[in-house]
């Protein structure tokens, strides 16, 4: 039997709930509609069963919509969220999007507006996260390069992985050059191929670019595929050690190249990893405490999730940056330009953790 | 029934973000502030307490800070340590300021 998605409608006006329940039940995917008149009730329902979508009003007594969304974002990160409000206010729109809502919609007043709203909802209900490089779904970067080389094309592939950017030059189906994270040639090519996701674009070819890669593309791709297979296979303990050793060398070189004093990487659970400093655990403890303080502030003020913290002392500058499942604390010398510090930290962390 | 409905949304609203500055003593009491008087003093006190806690815990972790900026998605809190207390700046981010501040 086909499972229907569940939508939770939150509004303090029960008349509105009745009306929208009726309207939303007409959506083509025939979702199950549940309703709540208070934020507390909505959170209890979300705890009790899985929902696909929350549609939330902003103006409510006791707990307003932004407070609800702030809690929902932390507790149910997979839940899609829509704000439907009559309040035409730029501050609230910005804050709602800052909280990661998928859609901010003024309560529809015309039939045409309502139809567009319903189409957006239907699309949100059906949309799934798809991995791989955007543009060619389910194809790895290796496949993309292989395709370019097999078709003997000339192009410049620009690959973006978070804050990192890499470039691969292909001329007449031959790999001729690569650049990434300050490295060039084969080393840069290997680094780029280690990235698991991102986006790519084809730029105009530069066939006259200096050649730094002389190995045939197939040989390089085969070497990379073998290295990845060995790393993934459980019996290849020796290979794993080699890969770990390479990672260590890479991390230390990134630290030196970027000019950071030290880095502490703190996973959500488990031991922290410190590079370039002794008191990694103490720093990690502060990072966790700071994270808790910021979570409390965010929820009480409705300020949205923490993006980062910048701090300074008489000796150095610090940047605390939440990054995927970890938090990084990076120390920079006082001479570092504050304007560029966040960007430098993002690049270091992306390179570090890729 | 229509008359009763007038009362049904009493208290409904959305809390705006605080904007302005405040000086707090070492206990987290707000000594002076430019934040609008309608903003709940209890929330400002909570901000002050968390700010002082962050300074204190950084000191305990051998990383004494003289200043920090907390960047939330829609608010920036800047705090400078001042004789055990702090001066705190609260700046809501709007779309036009977000890109320049990040």
Short mmCIF file of C-alpha atoms in Angstrom, two decimals:
data_model
loop_
_atom_site.label_atom_id
_atom_site.label_comp_id
_atom_site.label_asym_id
_atom_site.label_seq_id
_atom_site.Cartn_x
_atom_site.Cartn_y
_atom_site.Cartn_z
CA UNK A 1 0.00 0.00 0.00
CA UNK A 2 1.33 3.43 -0.89
CA UNK A 3 2.29 5.51 2.17
CA UNK A 4 0.99 9.07 2.24
CA UNK A 5 3.14 11.88 3.56
CA UNK A 6 2.00 13.61 6.71
CA UNK A 7 1.64 17.37 7.01
CA UNK A 8 1.32 19.15 10.34
CA UNK A 9 -0.53 22.46 10.26
CA UNK A 10 0.13 24.84 13.15
CA UNK A 11 -2.03 27.92 13.66
CA UNK A 12 -3.68 29.31 16.78
CA UNK A 13 -6.91 29.98 14.88
CA UNK A 14 -8.94 26.82 14.60
CA UNK A 15 -11.09 28.24 11.77
CA UNK A 16 -7.97 28.65 9.66
CA UNK A 17 -6.88 25.10 10.47
CA UNK A 18 -10.22 23.67 9.37
CA UNK A 19 -10.09 25.61 6.10
CA UNK A 20 -6.52 24.68 5.23
CA UNK A 21 -7.00 21.06 6.27
CA UNK A 22 -9.76 20.88 3.69
CA UNK A 23 -7.67 22.61 1.00
CA UNK A 24 -4.49 20.62 1.59
CA UNK A 25 -6.27 17.28 1.54
CA UNK A 26 -6.96 18.01 -2.15
CA UNK A 27 -3.22 17.92 -3.02
CA UNK A 28 -2.45 15.31 -5.69
CA UNK A 29 -0.26 13.24 -3.33
CA UNK A 30 -3.22 12.99 -0.89
CA UNK A 31 -1.21 13.73 2.27
CA UNK A 32 -2.50 13.04 5.77
CA UNK A 33 -3.18 16.38 7.46
CA UNK A 34 -2.79 16.81 11.21
CA UNK A 35 -3.36 20.05 13.08
CA UNK A 36 -2.15 21.79 16.24
CA UNK A 37 -3.19 25.09 17.78
CA UNK A 38 -0.11 25.62 19.95
CA UNK A 39 3.62 25.24 19.50
CA UNK A 40 3.83 22.84 22.44
CA UNK A 41 1.16 20.58 20.93
CA UNK A 42 2.91 20.66 17.54
CA UNK A 43 6.23 19.64 19.10
CA UNK A 44 4.54 16.80 20.96
CA UNK A 45 3.00 15.53 17.71
CA UNK A 46 6.34 15.77 15.90
CA UNK A 47 7.96 13.74 18.68
CA UNK A 48 5.25 11.11 18.49
CA UNK A 49 5.29 10.34 14.76
CA UNK A 50 7.26 11.22 11.63
CA UNK A 51 5.99 14.12 9.52
CA UNK A 52 7.19 15.26 6.13
CA UNK A 53 6.16 18.89 6.34
CA UNK A 54 5.30 21.49 8.97
CA UNK A 55 3.25 24.52 7.97
CA UNK A 56 3.48 27.11 10.67
CA UNK A 57 1.89 30.47 11.40
CA UNK A 58 4.14 33.12 12.96
CA UNK A 59 1.86 35.12 15.19
CA UNK A 60 0.81 32.91 18.08
CA UNK A 61 0.50 33.41 21.83
CA UNK A 62 3.04 31.96 24.30
CA UNK A 63 5.41 30.35 21.79
CA UNK A 64 5.53 32.23 18.48
CA UNK A 65 6.22 30.61 15.12
CA UNK A 66 9.91 31.55 15.04
CA UNK A 67 10.46 29.97 18.43
CA UNK A 68 8.75 26.79 17.26
CA UNK A 69 10.85 26.74 14.08
CA UNK A 70 14.02 27.27 16.04
CA UNK A 71 13.31 24.17 18.14
CA UNK A 72 12.05 22.18 15.17
CA UNK A 73 15.20 22.89 13.18
CA UNK A 74 17.39 21.44 15.94
CA UNK A 75 15.23 18.45 16.86
CA UNK A 76 13.94 17.48 13.42
CA UNK A 77 16.52 18.59 10.86
CA UNK A 78 14.96 16.46 8.11
CA UNK A 79 11.51 18.03 8.43
CA UNK A 80 10.57 20.47 5.66
CA UNK A 81 9.11 23.69 7.00
CA UNK A 82 6.84 26.32 5.55
CA UNK A 83 5.84 29.62 7.14
CA UNK A 84 2.40 30.83 6.17
CA UNK A 85 1.60 34.17 7.65
CA UNK A 86 -0.37 37.35 7.15
CA UNK A 87 2.55 39.44 8.49
CA UNK A 88 4.29 41.22 5.66
CA UNK A 89 7.48 42.09 7.48
CA UNK A 90 11.00 41.87 6.03
CA UNK A 91 12.61 41.14 9.41
CA UNK A 92 10.43 38.09 9.99
CA UNK A 93 10.94 36.86 6.44
CA UNK A 94 14.74 37.10 6.84
CA UNK A 95 14.66 35.41 10.20
CA UNK A 96 12.45 32.59 8.97
CA UNK A 97 14.81 31.89 6.05
CA UNK A 98 17.76 32.16 8.42
CA UNK A 99 16.14 29.39 10.44
CA UNK A 100 16.25 27.25 7.33
CA UNK A 101 12.56 27.24 6.35
CA UNK A 102 11.91 25.94 2.86
CA UNK A 103 9.22 28.46 2.04
CA UNK A 104 7.89 31.74 3.44
CA UNK A 105 4.45 32.47 2.04
CA UNK A 106 1.99 35.25 2.75
CA UNK A 107 -1.43 33.76 3.36
CA UNK A 108 -2.91 33.34 -0.13
CA UNK A 109 -5.63 35.84 -0.93
CA UNK A 110 -6.39 34.95 -4.53
CA UNK A 111 -7.23 31.69 -6.23
CA UNK A 112 -4.12 31.98 -8.39
CA UNK A 113 -1.89 32.56 -5.37
CA UNK A 114 -3.45 29.60 -3.61
CA UNK A 115 -2.79 27.39 -6.63
CA UNK A 116 0.88 28.43 -6.70
CA UNK A 117 1.14 27.77 -2.97
CA UNK A 118 -0.28 24.28 -3.41
CA UNK A 119 2.13 23.54 -6.25
CA UNK A 120 5.06 24.58 -4.04
CA UNK A 121 3.81 22.33 -1.26
CA UNK A 122 3.42 19.40 -3.62
CA UNK A 123 6.96 19.89 -4.82
CA UNK A 124 8.26 20.07 -1.24
CA UNK A 125 6.45 16.87 -0.36
CA UNK A 126 7.99 14.99 -3.23
CA UNK A 127 11.51 16.38 -3.22
CA UNK A 128 14.25 14.08 -1.99
CA UNK A 129 17.90 14.81 -1.38
CA UNK A 130 19.99 13.26 -4.12
CA UNK A 131 23.73 12.80 -3.69
CA UNK A 132 26.40 13.12 -6.36
CA UNK A 133 27.59 16.07 -8.40
CA UNK A 134 24.84 18.46 -9.39
CA UNK A 135 24.20 18.40 -13.09
CA UNK A 136 24.78 14.69 -13.59
CA UNK A 137 22.91 12.78 -10.92
CA UNK A 138 24.46 9.61 -9.50
CA UNK A 139 27.73 10.09 -11.36
CA UNK A 140 30.98 10.39 -9.51
CA UNK A 141 33.62 12.89 -10.44
CA UNK A 142 35.66 9.99 -11.76
CA UNK A 143 32.83 9.13 -14.20
CA UNK A 144 32.62 12.74 -15.33
CA UNK A 145 36.35 12.97 -16.04
CA UNK A 146 36.29 9.61 -17.78
CA UNK A 147 33.46 10.83 -20.01
CA UNK A 148 35.36 14.00 -20.91
CA UNK A 149 38.51 12.02 -21.72
CA UNK A 150 36.70 9.32 -23.70
CA UNK A 151 35.01 11.91 -25.84
CA UNK A 152 38.47 13.44 -26.43
CA UNK A 153 37.15 16.85 -25.54
CA UNK A 154 39.06 19.89 -24.41
CA UNK A 155 37.69 21.67 -21.41
CA UNK A 156 38.46 23.23 -18.08
CA UNK A 157 36.48 21.58 -15.30
CA UNK A 158 35.88 23.80 -12.31
CA UNK A 159 34.87 21.73 -9.30
CA UNK A 160 33.49 23.18 -6.09
CA UNK A 161 33.38 21.25 -2.84
CA UNK A 162 32.05 23.49 -0.06
CA UNK A 163 34.54 26.32 0.28
CA UNK A 164 37.12 24.50 -1.85
CA UNK A 165 37.61 25.04 -5.54
CA UNK A 166 39.64 22.80 -7.83
CA UNK A 167 40.33 22.94 -11.55
CA UNK A 168 41.21 20.19 -13.99
CA UNK A 169 42.52 21.01 -17.46
CA UNK A 170 41.70 18.51 -20.20
CA UNK A 171 43.06 18.93 -23.74
CA UNK A 172 42.10 16.54 -26.52
CA UNK A 173 41.01 13.91 -24.00
CA UNK A 174 44.29 14.14 -22.04
CA UNK A 175 44.61 15.35 -18.49
CA UNK A 176 47.23 18.07 -18.61
CA UNK A 177 47.00 19.99 -15.36
CA UNK A 178 45.11 20.31 -12.08
CA UNK A 179 45.05 22.84 -9.25
CA UNK A 180 43.48 22.61 -5.81
CA UNK A 181 44.16 23.96 -2.35
CA UNK A 182 47.53 25.41 -3.29
CA UNK A 183 48.70 22.15 -4.87
CA UNK A 184 49.22 21.52 -8.58
CA UNK A 185 49.64 18.59 -10.93
CA UNK A 186 48.97 14.99 -9.88
CA UNK A 187 48.75 15.84 -6.19
CA UNK A 188 45.99 18.36 -6.84
CA UNK A 189 44.19 15.87 -9.09
CA UNK A 190 44.25 13.23 -6.35
CA UNK A 191 42.94 15.74 -3.81
CA UNK A 192 40.04 16.71 -6.04
CA UNK A 193 39.11 13.09 -6.63
CA UNK A 194 38.93 12.50 -2.89
CA UNK A 195 36.02 14.96 -2.64
CA UNK A 196 32.80 13.01 -2.45
CA UNK A 197 30.29 15.62 -3.51
CA UNK A 198 29.99 19.12 -4.89
CA UNK A 199 29.23 20.90 -8.12
CA UNK A 200 31.11 21.22 -11.36
CA UNK A 201 31.00 23.43 -14.42
CA UNK A 202 32.69 23.35 -17.80
CA UNK A 203 34.69 26.46 -18.55
CA UNK A 204 36.21 27.32 -21.96
CA UNK A 205 39.16 25.06 -22.76
CA UNK A 206 42.74 26.25 -22.33
CA UNK A 207 44.62 23.73 -24.51
CA UNK A 208 47.83 25.78 -24.38
CA UNK A 209 48.06 25.63 -20.60
CA UNK A 210 51.36 24.35 -19.20
CA UNK A 211 51.35 20.54 -18.86
CA UNK A 212 52.19 19.17 -15.42
CA UNK A 213 50.45 15.78 -15.64
CA UNK A 214 52.03 13.34 -18.03
CA UNK A 215 50.44 10.07 -16.98
CA UNK A 216 47.54 8.89 -19.14
CA UNK A 217 44.15 9.76 -17.68
CA UNK A 218 43.10 6.11 -17.51
CA UNK A 219 46.19 5.15 -15.51
CA UNK A 220 45.60 7.93 -13.00
CA UNK A 221 41.92 7.13 -12.65
CA UNK A 222 42.72 3.44 -12.20
CA UNK A 223 45.27 4.23 -9.48
CA UNK A 224 42.72 6.38 -7.69
CA UNK A 225 39.99 3.76 -7.99
CA UNK A 226 42.34 1.11 -6.59
CA UNK A 227 43.37 3.33 -3.69
CA UNK A 228 39.72 4.02 -2.86
CA UNK A 229 38.79 0.32 -3.08
CA UNK A 230 41.68 -0.66 -0.83
CA UNK A 231 40.70 1.97 1.69
CA UNK A 232 37.09 0.82 1.64
CA UNK A 233 37.82 -2.92 1.94
CA UNK A 234 37.97 -4.15 5.55
CA UNK A 235 41.02 -6.39 5.03
CA UNK A 236 43.29 -3.67 3.80
CA UNK A 237 44.73 -2.58 7.15
CA UNK A 238 48.12 -1.68 5.66
CA UNK A 239 46.54 0.52 3.01
CA UNK A 240 44.44 2.27 5.62
CA UNK A 241 47.57 3.10 7.55
CA UNK A 242 49.12 4.56 4.43
CA UNK A 243 46.02 6.65 3.77
CA UNK A 244 45.92 7.83 7.40
CA UNK A 245 49.59 8.75 7.20
CA UNK A 246 48.93 10.71 4.00
CA UNK A 247 46.06 12.49 5.72
CA UNK A 248 48.27 13.44 8.67
CA UNK A 249 50.92 14.87 6.36
CA UNK A 250 48.23 16.70 4.44
CA UNK A 251 46.69 18.21 7.60
CA UNK A 252 50.03 19.46 8.87
CA UNK A 253 50.85 20.97 5.50
CA UNK A 254 47.44 22.71 5.38
CA UNK A 255 48.05 24.15 8.86
CA UNK A 256 51.45 25.50 7.85
CA UNK A 257 50.33 26.75 4.44
CA UNK A 258 47.32 28.65 5.75
CA UNK A 259 49.31 30.18 8.59
CA UNK A 260 47.06 29.03 11.44
CA UNK A 261 48.60 28.48 14.87
CA UNK A 262 46.56 25.45 15.82
CA UNK A 263 43.36 23.57 15.09
CA UNK A 264 41.10 21.53 17.36
CA UNK A 265 38.46 19.34 15.77
CA UNK A 266 35.62 18.33 18.08
CA UNK A 267 33.19 15.61 17.00
CA UNK A 268 29.61 15.51 18.31
CA UNK A 269 30.70 12.63 20.54
CA UNK A 270 34.12 11.16 21.18
CA UNK A 271 37.57 12.55 21.71
CA UNK A 272 38.75 15.86 20.28
CA UNK A 273 41.72 15.99 17.96
CA UNK A 274 44.22 18.81 18.43
CA UNK A 275 46.92 19.86 15.96
CA UNK A 276 49.65 22.30 16.89
CA UNK A 277 48.64 22.70 20.55
CA UNK A 278 48.90 20.77 23.80
CA UNK A 279 45.67 21.61 25.65
CA UNK A 280 43.28 20.22 23.04
CA UNK A 281 40.86 18.77 25.60
CA UNK A 282 40.55 22.08 27.49
CA UNK A 283 39.85 23.93 24.27
CA UNK A 284 37.34 21.24 23.29
CA UNK A 285 35.57 21.65 26.63
CA UNK A 286 35.19 25.38 26.02
CA UNK A 287 33.88 24.73 22.52
CA UNK A 288 31.22 22.38 23.89
CA UNK A 289 30.27 24.87 26.63
CA UNK A 290 30.11 27.70 24.11
CA UNK A 291 27.93 25.54 21.87
CA UNK A 292 25.50 24.96 24.75
CA UNK A 293 25.41 28.68 25.65
CA UNK A 294 24.73 29.61 22.04
CA UNK A 295 22.00 27.00 21.73
CA UNK A 296 20.25 28.49 24.76
CA UNK A 297 20.62 32.03 23.41
CA UNK A 298 19.40 31.01 19.98
CA UNK A 299 16.28 29.40 21.39
CA UNK A 300 15.45 32.15 23.87
CA UNK A 301 15.95 35.02 21.42
CA UNK A 302 14.81 33.27 18.23
CA UNK A 303 18.09 34.28 16.61
CA UNK A 304 18.50 31.24 14.39
CA UNK A 305 21.34 28.73 14.41
CA UNK A 306 24.89 29.69 15.31
CA UNK A 307 26.95 30.40 12.22
CA UNK A 308 30.32 30.92 13.94
CA UNK A 309 32.10 32.68 16.80
CA UNK A 310 35.07 35.01 16.43
CA UNK A 311 37.08 35.83 19.50
CA UNK A 312 40.28 37.63 20.29
CA UNK A 313 42.74 37.75 23.14
CA UNK A 314 46.05 39.51 23.64
CA UNK A 315 47.85 36.60 21.98
CA UNK A 316 45.71 35.37 19.10
CA UNK A 317 42.40 35.36 17.31
CA UNK A 318 40.04 32.40 17.41
CA UNK A 319 37.29 31.19 15.12
CA UNK A 320 34.82 28.54 16.24
CA UNK A 321 33.10 27.04 13.23
CA UNK A 322 30.44 24.30 13.27
CA UNK A 323 31.11 22.13 10.22
CA UNK A 324 28.91 19.17 9.32
CA UNK A 325 29.05 16.77 12.28
CA UNK A 326 32.02 18.49 13.95
CA UNK A 327 33.00 21.82 15.40
CA UNK A 328 36.41 23.33 14.69
CA UNK A 329 38.32 25.84 16.75
CA UNK A 330 41.08 27.50 14.77
CA UNK A 331 43.66 29.90 16.23
CA UNK A 332 45.17 32.60 14.03
CA UNK A 333 48.00 35.02 14.77
CA UNK A 334 46.98 38.56 15.74
CA UNK A 335 48.34 39.80 12.42
CA UNK A 336 45.59 37.94 10.53
CA UNK A 337 43.13 40.24 8.76
CA UNK A 338 39.81 39.90 10.57
CA UNK A 339 37.88 40.45 7.33
CA UNK A 340 39.41 37.36 5.77
CA UNK A 341 39.66 35.20 8.89
CA UNK A 342 36.31 33.46 8.51
CA UNK A 343 36.90 32.68 4.85
CA UNK A 344 40.39 31.37 5.63
CA UNK A 345 38.94 29.21 8.41
CA UNK A 346 36.28 27.80 6.10
CA UNK A 347 38.89 26.91 3.53
CA UNK A 348 41.17 25.33 6.08
CA UNK A 349 38.36 23.29 7.60
CA UNK A 350 37.00 22.19 4.21
CA UNK A 351 40.46 21.09 3.17
CA UNK A 352 41.05 19.46 6.54
CA UNK A 353 37.93 17.42 6.59
CA UNK A 354 37.64 16.48 2.92
CA UNK B 1 -19.48 34.71 18.87
CA UNK B 2 -17.85 37.39 16.77
CA UNK B 3 -17.36 39.48 19.89
CA UNK B 4 -15.61 36.59 21.66
CA UNK B 5 -13.25 36.15 18.73
CA UNK B 6 -11.80 39.59 19.48
CA UNK B 7 -10.21 38.08 22.58
CA UNK B 8 -9.04 34.84 21.05
CA UNK B 9 -5.69 36.22 19.81
CA UNK B 10 -4.84 38.28 22.88
CA UNK B 11 -1.11 38.04 23.46
CA UNK B 12 -0.43 36.63 20.02
CA UNK B 13 2.69 38.14 18.51
CA UNK B 14 6.25 37.55 17.45
CA UNK B 15 9.13 38.61 19.65
CA UNK B 16 11.43 40.98 17.76
CA UNK B 17 15.19 40.67 18.06
CA UNK B 18 16.89 43.00 20.52
CA UNK B 19 18.82 45.86 18.98
CA UNK B 20 21.18 48.19 20.82
CA UNK B 21 23.82 47.88 23.48
CA UNK B 22 23.98 47.20 27.21
CA UNK B 23 26.55 47.40 29.95
CA UNK B 24 26.45 44.59 32.48
CA UNK B 25 28.19 44.16 35.81
CA UNK B 26 30.03 41.02 36.93
CA UNK B 27 26.76 39.46 38.24
CA UNK B 28 25.01 39.91 34.92
CA UNK B 29 22.84 42.83 36.04
CA UNK B 30 22.11 45.29 33.25
CA UNK B 31 23.56 48.63 34.36
CA UNK B 32 22.66 50.67 31.30
CA UNK B 33 21.04 49.83 28.00
CA UNK B 34 19.90 51.37 24.74
CA UNK B 35 17.70 48.38 23.85
CA UNK B 36 14.04 49.40 23.49
CA UNK B 37 12.32 49.51 26.87
CA UNK B 38 9.59 47.16 25.61
CA UNK B 39 12.10 44.34 25.29
CA UNK B 40 11.79 41.89 28.24
CA UNK B 41 14.51 42.74 30.81
CA UNK B 42 14.63 39.06 31.81
CA UNK B 43 15.82 38.13 28.31
CA UNK B 44 18.50 40.80 28.38
CA UNK B 45 19.65 39.43 31.73
CA UNK B 46 19.83 35.94 30.21
CA UNK B 47 22.02 37.28 27.39
CA UNK B 48 24.27 38.98 29.94
CA UNK B 49 24.62 35.79 32.00
CA UNK B 50 25.54 33.69 28.95
CA UNK B 51 28.05 36.29 27.75
CA UNK B 52 29.79 36.40 31.13
CA UNK B 53 29.74 32.61 31.28
CA UNK B 54 31.53 32.42 27.91
CA UNK B 55 34.27 34.79 29.11
CA UNK B 56 34.64 32.86 32.38
CA UNK B 57 34.80 29.43 30.73
CA UNK B 58 37.31 30.63 28.13
CA UNK B 59 39.54 31.83 30.97
CA UNK B 60 39.20 28.46 32.69
CA UNK B 61 40.26 26.74 29.45
CA UNK B 62 43.47 28.84 29.33
CA UNK B 63 42.12 30.91 26.42
CA UNK B 64 41.20 34.24 28.02
CA UNK B 65 39.22 36.36 25.57
CA UNK B 66 38.96 40.11 25.61
CA UNK B 67 36.23 40.22 22.97
CA UNK B 68 34.03 37.88 20.97
CA UNK B 69 31.35 37.99 18.30
CA UNK B 70 28.58 35.41 18.27
CA UNK B 71 27.20 35.20 14.75
CA UNK B 72 23.71 33.72 14.67
CA UNK B 73 21.72 33.46 11.48
CA UNK B 74 19.78 36.61 12.26
CA UNK B 75 21.60 38.29 15.12
CA UNK B 76 25.15 39.25 15.98
CA UNK B 77 26.17 39.60 19.61
CA UNK B 78 29.46 41.42 20.22
CA UNK B 79 30.83 41.38 23.75
CA UNK B 80 33.87 43.15 25.20
CA UNK B 81 35.08 42.33 28.67
CA UNK B 82 35.10 45.34 30.98
CA UNK B 83 36.31 45.17 34.56
CA UNK B 84 34.69 41.80 35.23
CA UNK B 85 31.49 42.82 33.50
CA UNK B 86 30.99 43.45 29.81
CA UNK B 87 29.63 45.78 27.20
CA UNK B 88 27.35 43.92 24.82
CA UNK B 89 26.18 45.02 21.37
CA UNK B 90 23.12 43.36 19.86
CA UNK B 91 22.74 43.80 16.10
CA UNK B 92 19.94 42.05 14.20
CA UNK B 93 20.99 40.98 10.72
CA UNK B 94 18.85 41.86 7.77
CA UNK B 95 19.39 40.64 4.23
CA UNK B 96 21.30 43.80 3.36
CA UNK B 97 23.70 43.44 6.31
CA UNK B 98 24.16 39.67 6.29
CA UNK B 99 26.49 39.52 3.32
CA UNK B 100 28.69 42.33 4.56
CA UNK B 101 28.99 40.91 8.05
CA UNK B 102 29.75 37.36 7.05
#
